[in-house]
N, CA, C and O atoms as a Maestro MAE file, in Angstrom:
{
 s_m_m2io_version
 :::
 2.0.0
}

f_m_ct {
 s_m_title
 :::
 protein
 m_atom[188] {
  # First column is atom index #
  i_m_mmod_type
  r_m_x_coord
  r_m_y_coord
  r_m_z_coord
  i_m_residue_number
  s_m_chain_name
  s_m_pdb_residue_name
  s_m_pdb_atom_name
  i_m_atomic_number
  :::
  1 25 -12.901 68.956 -28.601 1 A "UNK " " N  " 7
  2 3 -11.883 67.518 -29.438 1 A "UNK " " CA " 6
  3 2 -13.015 66.726 -30.387 1 A "UNK " " C  " 6
  4 15 -13.085 66.755 -31.615 1 A "UNK " " O  " 8
  5 25 -13.965 65.937 -29.352 2 A "UNK " " N  " 7
  6 3 -15.127 65.379 -30.138 2 A "UNK " " CA " 6
  7 2 -15.734 65.688 -31.414 2 A "UNK " " C  " 6
  8 15 -15.866 65.044 -32.455 2 A "UNK " " O  " 8
  9 25 -15.968 66.508 -31.156 3 A "UNK " " N  " 7
  10 3 -16.978 67.838 -32.244 3 A "UNK " " CA " 6
  11 2 -15.831 67.868 -33.716 3 A "UNK " " C  " 6
  12 15 -16.071 67.516 -34.871 3 A "UNK " " O  " 8
  13 25 -14.949 68.257 -33.302 4 A "UNK " " N  " 7
  14 3 -14.081 67.946 -34.336 4 A "UNK " " CA " 6
  15 2 -13.553 66.615 -35.421 4 A "UNK " " C  " 6
  16 15 -13.536 66.333 -36.619 4 A "UNK " " O  " 8
  17 25 -13.249 66.185 -34.401 5 A "UNK " " N  " 7
  18 3 -13.230 64.278 -34.744 5 A "UNK " " CA " 6
  19 2 -14.654 64.046 -35.657 5 A "UNK " " C  " 6
  20 15 -14.494 63.650 -36.811 5 A "UNK " " O  " 8
  21 25 -15.958 64.269 -35.197 6 A "UNK " " N  " 7
  22 3 -17.047 63.809 -35.755 6 A "UNK " " CA " 6
  23 2 -17.275 64.838 -36.826 6 A "UNK " " C  " 6
  24 15 -18.412 64.778 -37.294 6 A "UNK " " O  " 8
  25 25 -16.385 65.901 -37.414 7 A "UNK " " N  " 7
  26 3 -16.626 66.609 -38.543 7 A "UNK " " CA " 6
  27 2 -15.517 65.807 -39.656 7 A "UNK " " C  " 6
  28 15 -15.881 65.529 -40.799 7 A "UNK " " O  " 8
  29 25 -13.963 65.449 -39.080 8 A "UNK " " N  " 7
  30 3 -12.959 64.961 -40.214 8 A "UNK " " CA " 6
  31 2 -14.063 64.158 -40.490 8 A "UNK " " C  " 6
  32 15 -14.667 64.334 -41.547 8 A "UNK " " O  " 8
  33 25 -14.348 63.469 -39.854 9 A "UNK " " N  " 7
  34 3 -15.115 61.681 -40.184 9 A "UNK " " CA " 6
  35 2 -16.077 61.760 -40.961 9 A "UNK " " C  " 6
  36 15 -16.383 60.889 -41.776 9 A "UNK " " O  " 8
  37 25 -16.628 62.770 -40.794 10 A "UNK " " N  " 7
  38 3 -18.110 62.689 -41.886 10 A "UNK " " CA " 6
  39 2 -17.281 63.039 -43.436 10 A "UNK " " C  " 6
  40 15 -17.488 62.326 -44.418 10 A "UNK " " O  " 8
  41 25 -16.554 63.954 -43.471 11 A "UNK " " N  " 7
  42 3 -15.891 64.764 -44.259 11 A "UNK " " CA " 6
  43 2 -14.926 63.699 -44.840 11 A "UNK " " C  " 6
  44 15 -14.400 63.982 -45.916 11 A "UNK " " O  " 8
  45 25 -14.599 62.399 -44.211 12 A "UNK " " N  " 7
  46 3 -13.814 61.452 -45.313 12 A "UNK " " CA " 6
  47 2 -13.572 60.205 -45.105 12 A "UNK " " C  " 6
  48 15 -12.741 59.426 -45.572 12 A "UNK " " O  " 8
  49 25 -14.944 60.045 -43.848 13 A "UNK " " N  " 7
  50 3 -15.263 58.804 -44.165 13 A "UNK " " CA " 6
  51 2 -13.561 57.637 -43.333 13 A "UNK " " C  " 6
  52 15 -13.899 56.484 -43.065 13 A "UNK " " O  " 8
  53 25 -12.078 57.964 -43.029 14 A "UNK " " N  " 7
  54 3 -11.210 57.766 -42.493 14 A "UNK " " CA " 6
  55 2 -11.186 56.700 -41.515 14 A "UNK " " C  " 6
  56 15 -10.836 57.160 -40.428 14 A "UNK " " O  " 8
  57 25 -11.535 54.841 -41.446 15 A "UNK " " N  " 7
  58 3 -11.546 54.464 -40.511 15 A "UNK " " CA " 6
  59 2 -10.833 54.614 -38.709 15 A "UNK " " C  " 6
  60 15 -11.468 54.332 -37.693 15 A "UNK " " O  " 8
  61 25 -9.616 55.047 -38.751 16 A "UNK " " N  " 7
  62 3 -8.814 55.684 -38.398 16 A "UNK " " CA " 6
  63 2 -9.012 56.870 -37.649 16 A "UNK " " C  " 6
  64 15 -8.320 57.124 -36.663 16 A "UNK " " O  " 8
  65 25 -10.107 57.768 -38.145 17 A "UNK " " N  " 7
  66 3 -10.965 59.024 -37.707 17 A "UNK " " CA " 6
  67 2 -11.932 58.273 -36.708 17 A "UNK " " C  " 6
  68 15 -12.022 58.270 -35.480 17 A "UNK " " O  " 8
  69 25 -12.641 57.619 -37.754 18 A "UNK " " N  " 7
  70 3 -13.769 56.833 -36.468 18 A "UNK " " CA " 6
  71 2 -13.454 55.987 -35.450 18 A "UNK " " C  " 6
  72 15 -14.435 55.721 -34.756 18 A "UNK " " O  " 8
  73 25 -11.840 55.163 -34.910 19 A "UNK " " N  " 7
  74 3 -12.157 54.305 -34.275 19 A "UNK " " CA " 6
  75 2 -10.947 55.078 -32.955 19 A "UNK " " C  " 6
  76 15 -10.395 54.626 -31.952 19 A "UNK " " O  " 8
  77 25 -10.962 56.290 -33.577 20 A "UNK " " N  " 7
  78 3 -9.989 58.250 -32.485 20 A "UNK " " CA " 6
  79 2 -11.948 58.229 -32.070 20 A "UNK " " C  " 6
  80 15 -12.221 57.603 -31.045 20 A "UNK " " O  " 8
  81 25 -13.003 58.792 -32.737 21 A "UNK " " N  " 7
  82 3 -14.319 58.725 -32.038 21 A "UNK " " CA " 6
  83 2 -14.469 58.093 -31.069 21 A "UNK " " C  " 6
  84 15 -14.071 58.413 -29.949 21 A "UNK " " O  " 8
  85 25 -15.200 56.883 -31.427 22 A "UNK " " N  " 7
  86 3 -15.062 55.709 -30.799 22 A "UNK " " CA " 6
  87 2 -14.222 55.468 -29.289 22 A "UNK " " C  " 6
  88 15 -14.569 54.710 -28.383 22 A "UNK " " O  " 8
  89 25 -12.914 56.439 -29.335 23 A "UNK " " N  " 7
  90 3 -11.663 56.245 -27.869 23 A "UNK " " CA " 6
  91 2 -12.501 57.359 -27.017 23 A "UNK " " C  " 6
  92 15 -12.732 57.301 -25.810 23 A "UNK " " O  " 8
  93 25 -12.910 58.404 -27.935 24 A "UNK " " N  " 7
  94 3 -13.158 59.751 -27.376 24 A "UNK " " CA " 6
  95 2 -14.810 59.722 -26.644 24 A "UNK " " C  " 6
  96 15 -15.174 60.422 -25.699 24 A "UNK " " O  " 8
  97 25 -15.659 58.676 -27.411 25 A "UNK " " N  " 7
  98 3 -16.439 58.200 -25.970 25 A "UNK " " CA " 6
  99 2 -16.513 57.777 -25.213 25 A "UNK " " C  " 6
  100 15 -17.093 58.208 -24.217 25 A "UNK " " O  " 8
  101 25 -15.837 56.491 -25.347 26 A "UNK " " N  " 7
  102 3 -15.543 55.818 -24.566 26 A "UNK " " CA " 6
  103 2 -14.758 56.741 -22.940 26 A "UNK " " C  " 6
  104 15 -15.034 56.333 -21.811 26 A "UNK " " O  " 8
  105 25 -14.091 57.601 -23.108 27 A "UNK " " N  " 7
  106 3 -13.936 58.956 -22.652 27 A "UNK " " CA " 6
  107 2 -14.031 59.642 -21.667 27 A "UNK " " C  " 6
  108 15 -13.375 59.845 -20.646 27 A "UNK " " O  " 8
  109 25 -15.532 60.198 -22.391 28 A "UNK " " N  " 7
  110 3 -15.922 60.726 -22.461 28 A "UNK " " CA " 6
  111 2 -17.480 59.982 -21.516 28 A "UNK " " C  " 6
  112 15 -18.334 60.619 -20.899 28 A "UNK " " O  " 8
  113 25 -17.426 59.078 -21.636 29 A "UNK " " N  " 7
  114 3 -18.559 58.240 -20.733 29 A "UNK " " CA " 6
  115 2 -17.459 57.779 -19.288 29 A "UNK " " C  " 6
  116 15 -17.589 58.006 -18.085 29 A "UNK " " O  " 8
  117 25 -16.830 57.353 -19.747 30 A "UNK " " N  " 7
  118 3 -16.038 57.072 -17.901 30 A "UNK " " CA " 6
  119 2 -15.643 58.586 -16.996 30 A "UNK " " C  " 6
  120 15 -15.597 58.748 -15.777 30 A "UNK " " O  " 8
  121 25 -15.452 59.329 -17.836 31 A "UNK " " N  " 7
  122 3 -14.990 60.790 -16.949 31 A "UNK " " CA " 6
  123 2 -16.895 61.445 -16.530 31 A "UNK " " C  " 6
  124 15 -17.094 62.432 -15.824 31 A "UNK " " O  " 8
  125 25 -17.635 60.892 -16.950 32 A "UNK " " N  " 7
  126 3 -19.142 61.625 -16.166 32 A "UNK " " CA " 6
  127 2 -18.898 60.192 -15.463 32 A "UNK " " C  " 6
  128 15 -17.671 60.205 -15.368 32 A "UNK " " O  " 8
  129 25 -19.232 59.230 -15.032 33 A "UNK " " N  " 7
  130 3 -19.957 58.228 -14.703 33 A "UNK " " CA " 6
  131 2 -19.102 58.457 -12.719 33 A "UNK " " C  " 6
  132 15 -19.207 58.140 -11.534 33 A "UNK " " O  " 8
  133 25 -18.678 58.880 -13.268 34 A "UNK " " N  " 7
  134 3 -17.879 59.023 -11.305 34 A "UNK " " CA " 6
  135 2 -18.472 60.663 -10.606 34 A "UNK " " C  " 6
  136 15 -18.597 61.071 -9.451 34 A "UNK " " O  " 8
  137 25 -18.706 61.220 -11.842 35 A "UNK " " N  " 7
  138 3 -19.764 62.644 -10.833 35 A "UNK " " CA " 6
  139 2 -21.230 62.884 -10.946 35 A "UNK " " C  " 6
  140 15 -21.995 63.832 -10.767 35 A "UNK " " O  " 8
  141 25 -21.339 61.154 -11.459 36 A "UNK " " N  " 7
  142 3 -23.274 60.989 -11.356 36 A "UNK " " CA " 6
  143 2 -23.078 60.121 -10.313 36 A "UNK " " C  " 6
  144 15 -23.910 60.404 -9.452 36 A "UNK " " O  " 8
  145 25 -22.245 59.008 -9.888 37 A "UNK " " N  " 7
  146 3 -22.155 58.074 -8.796 37 A "UNK " " CA " 6
  147 2 -22.594 58.727 -7.530 37 A "UNK " " C  " 6
  148 15 -23.607 58.393 -6.917 37 A "UNK " " O  " 8
  149 25 -21.711 59.753 -7.141 38 A "UNK " " N  " 7
  150 3 -21.628 61.093 -6.323 38 A "UNK " " CA " 6
  151 2 -22.501 61.405 -6.028 38 A "UNK " " C  " 6
  152 15 -22.847 61.578 -4.860 38 A "UNK " " O  " 8
  153 25 -23.481 61.672 -7.520 39 A "UNK " " N  " 7
  154 3 -24.563 62.916 -7.021 39 A "UNK " " CA " 6
  155 2 -25.944 62.333 -6.418 39 A "UNK " " C  " 6
  156 15 -26.493 61.268 -6.699 39 A "UNK " " O  " 8
  157 25 -26.395 63.457 -5.398 40 A "UNK " " N  " 7
  158 3 -27.887 62.650 -4.914 40 A "UNK " " CA " 6
  159 2 -28.838 62.776 -5.434 40 A "UNK " " C  " 6
  160 15 -29.995 62.578 -5.066 40 A "UNK " " O  " 8
  161 25 -28.218 63.290 -6.787 41 A "UNK " " N  " 7
  162 3 -29.578 64.261 -7.534 41 A "UNK " " CA " 6
  163 2 -29.433 63.605 -8.828 41 A "UNK " " C  " 6
  164 15 -28.922 64.284 -9.719 41 A "UNK " " O  " 8
  165 25 -29.849 62.202 -9.143 42 A "UNK " " N  " 7
  166 3 -29.603 61.940 -10.600 42 A "UNK " " CA " 6
  167 2 -30.809 61.960 -11.114 42 A "UNK " " C  " 6
  168 15 -31.626 61.493 -10.320 42 A "UNK " " O  " 8
  169 25 -31.365 62.382 -12.334 43 A "UNK " " N  " 7
  170 3 -32.222 62.231 -12.836 43 A "UNK " " CA " 6
  171 2 -32.772 60.745 -13.557 43 A "UNK " " C  " 6
  172 15 -31.928 60.111 -14.189 43 A "UNK " " O  " 8
  173 25 -33.895 60.302 -13.483 44 A "UNK " " N  " 7
  174 3 -34.178 59.047 -14.119 44 A "UNK " " CA " 6
  175 2 -35.007 59.363 -15.827 44 A "UNK " " C  " 6
  176 15 -35.410 60.501 -16.068 44 A "UNK " " O  " 8
  177 25 -35.160 58.311 -16.806 45 A "UNK " " N  " 7
  178 3 -35.867 59.128 -17.524 45 A "UNK " " CA " 6
  179 2 -37.194 58.133 -17.067 45 A "UNK " " C  " 6
  180 15 -36.897 57.086 -16.492 45 A "UNK " " O  " 8
  181 25 -38.609 58.417 -17.299 46 A "UNK " " N  " 7
  182 3 -39.921 57.983 -17.007 46 A "UNK " " CA " 6
  183 2 -40.305 57.115 -17.615 46 A "UNK " " C  " 6
  184 15 -39.993 56.995 -18.800 46 A "UNK " " O  " 8
  185 25 -40.923 56.440 -17.126 47 A "UNK " " N  " 7
  186 3 -41.580 55.170 -18.729 47 A "UNK " " CA " 6
  187 2 -42.798 54.838 -18.235 47 A "UNK " " C  " 6
  188 15 -43.539 54.089 -18.872 47 A "UNK " " O  " 8
  :::
 }
 m_bond[187] {
  # First column is bond index #
  i_m_from
  i_m_to
  i_m_order
  :::
  1 1 2 1
  2 2 3 1
  3 3 4 2
  4 3 5 1
  5 5 6 1
  6 6 7 1
  7 7 8 2
  8 7 9 1
  9 9 10 1
  10 10 11 1
  11 11 12 2
  12 11 13 1
  13 13 14 1
  14 14 15 1
  15 15 16 2
  16 15 17 1
  17 17 18 1
  18 18 19 1
  19 19 20 2
  20 19 21 1
  21 21 22 1
  22 22 23 1
  23 23 24 2
  24 23 25 1
  25 25 26 1
  26 26 27 1
  27 27 28 2
  28 27 29 1
  29 29 30 1
  30 30 31 1
  31 31 32 2
  32 31 33 1
  33 33 34 1
  34 34 35 1
  35 35 36 2
  36 35 37 1
  37 37 38 1
  38 38 39 1
  39 39 40 2
  40 39 41 1
  41 41 42 1
  42 42 43 1
  43 43 44 2
  44 43 45 1
  45 45 46 1
  46 46 47 1
  47 47 48 2
  48 47 49 1
  49 49 50 1
  50 50 51 1
  51 51 52 2
  52 51 53 1
  53 53 54 1
  54 54 55 1
  55 55 56 2
  56 55 57 1
  57 57 58 1
  58 58 59 1
  59 59 60 2
  60 59 61 1
  61 61 62 1
  62 62 63 1
  63 63 64 2
  64 63 65 1
  65 65 66 1
  66 66 67 1
  67 67 68 2
  68 67 69 1
  69 69 70 1
  70 70 71 1
  71 71 72 2
  72 71 73 1
  73 73 74 1
  74 74 75 1
  75 75 76 2
  76 75 77 1
  77 77 78 1
  78 78 79 1
  79 79 80 2
  80 79 81 1
  81 81 82 1
  82 82 83 1
  83 83 84 2
  84 83 85 1
  85 85 86 1
  86 86 87 1
  87 87 88 2
  88 87 89 1
  89 89 90 1
  90 90 91 1
  91 91 92 2
  92 91 93 1
  93 93 94 1
  94 94 95 1
  95 95 96 2
  96 95 97 1
  97 97 98 1
  98 98 99 1
  99 99 100 2
  100 99 101 1
  101 101 102 1
  102 102 103 1
  103 103 104 2
  104 103 105 1
  105 105 106 1
  106 106 107 1
  107 107 108 2
  108 107 109 1
  109 109 110 1
  110 110 111 1
  111 111 112 2
  112 111 113 1
  113 113 114 1
  114 114 115 1
  115 115 116 2
  116 115 117 1
  117 117 118 1
  118 118 119 1
  119 119 120 2
  120 119 121 1
  121 121 122 1
  122 122 123 1
  123 123 124 2
  124 123 125 1
  125 125 126 1
  126 126 127 1
  127 127 128 2
  128 127 129 1
  129 129 130 1
  130 130 131 1
  131 131 132 2
  132 131 133 1
  133 133 134 1
  134 134 135 1
  135 135 136 2
  136 135 137 1
  137 137 138 1
  138 138 139 1
  139 139 140 2
  140 139 141 1
  141 141 142 1
  142 142 143 1
  143 143 144 2
  144 143 145 1
  145 145 146 1
  146 146 147 1
  147 147 148 2
  148 147 149 1
  149 149 150 1
  150 150 151 1
  151 151 152 2
  152 151 153 1
  153 153 154 1
  154 154 155 1
  155 155 156 2
  156 155 157 1
  157 157 158 1
  158 158 159 1
  159 159 160 2
  160 159 161 1
  161 161 162 1
  162 162 163 1
  163 163 164 2
  164 163 165 1
  165 165 166 1
  166 166 167 1
  167 167 168 2
  168 167 169 1
  169 169 170 1
  170 170 171 1
  171 171 172 2
  172 171 173 1
  173 173 174 1
  174 174 175 1
  175 175 176 2
  176 175 177 1
  177 177 178 1
  178 178 179 1
  179 179 180 2
  180 179 181 1
  181 181 182 1
  182 182 183 1
  183 183 184 2
  184 183 185 1
  185 185 186 1
  186 186 187 1
  187 187 188 2
  :::
 }
}
């Protein structure tokens, strides 16, 4: 769904589509966090 929304936004520049895109990003981030918190093998970037 995210990729489709991004393609629509790129083509139309519609503000509502952009806002939907941002909501999808938030949901995706929220859905990923519980999996990472429960994982013992989290890869941290080397700096």
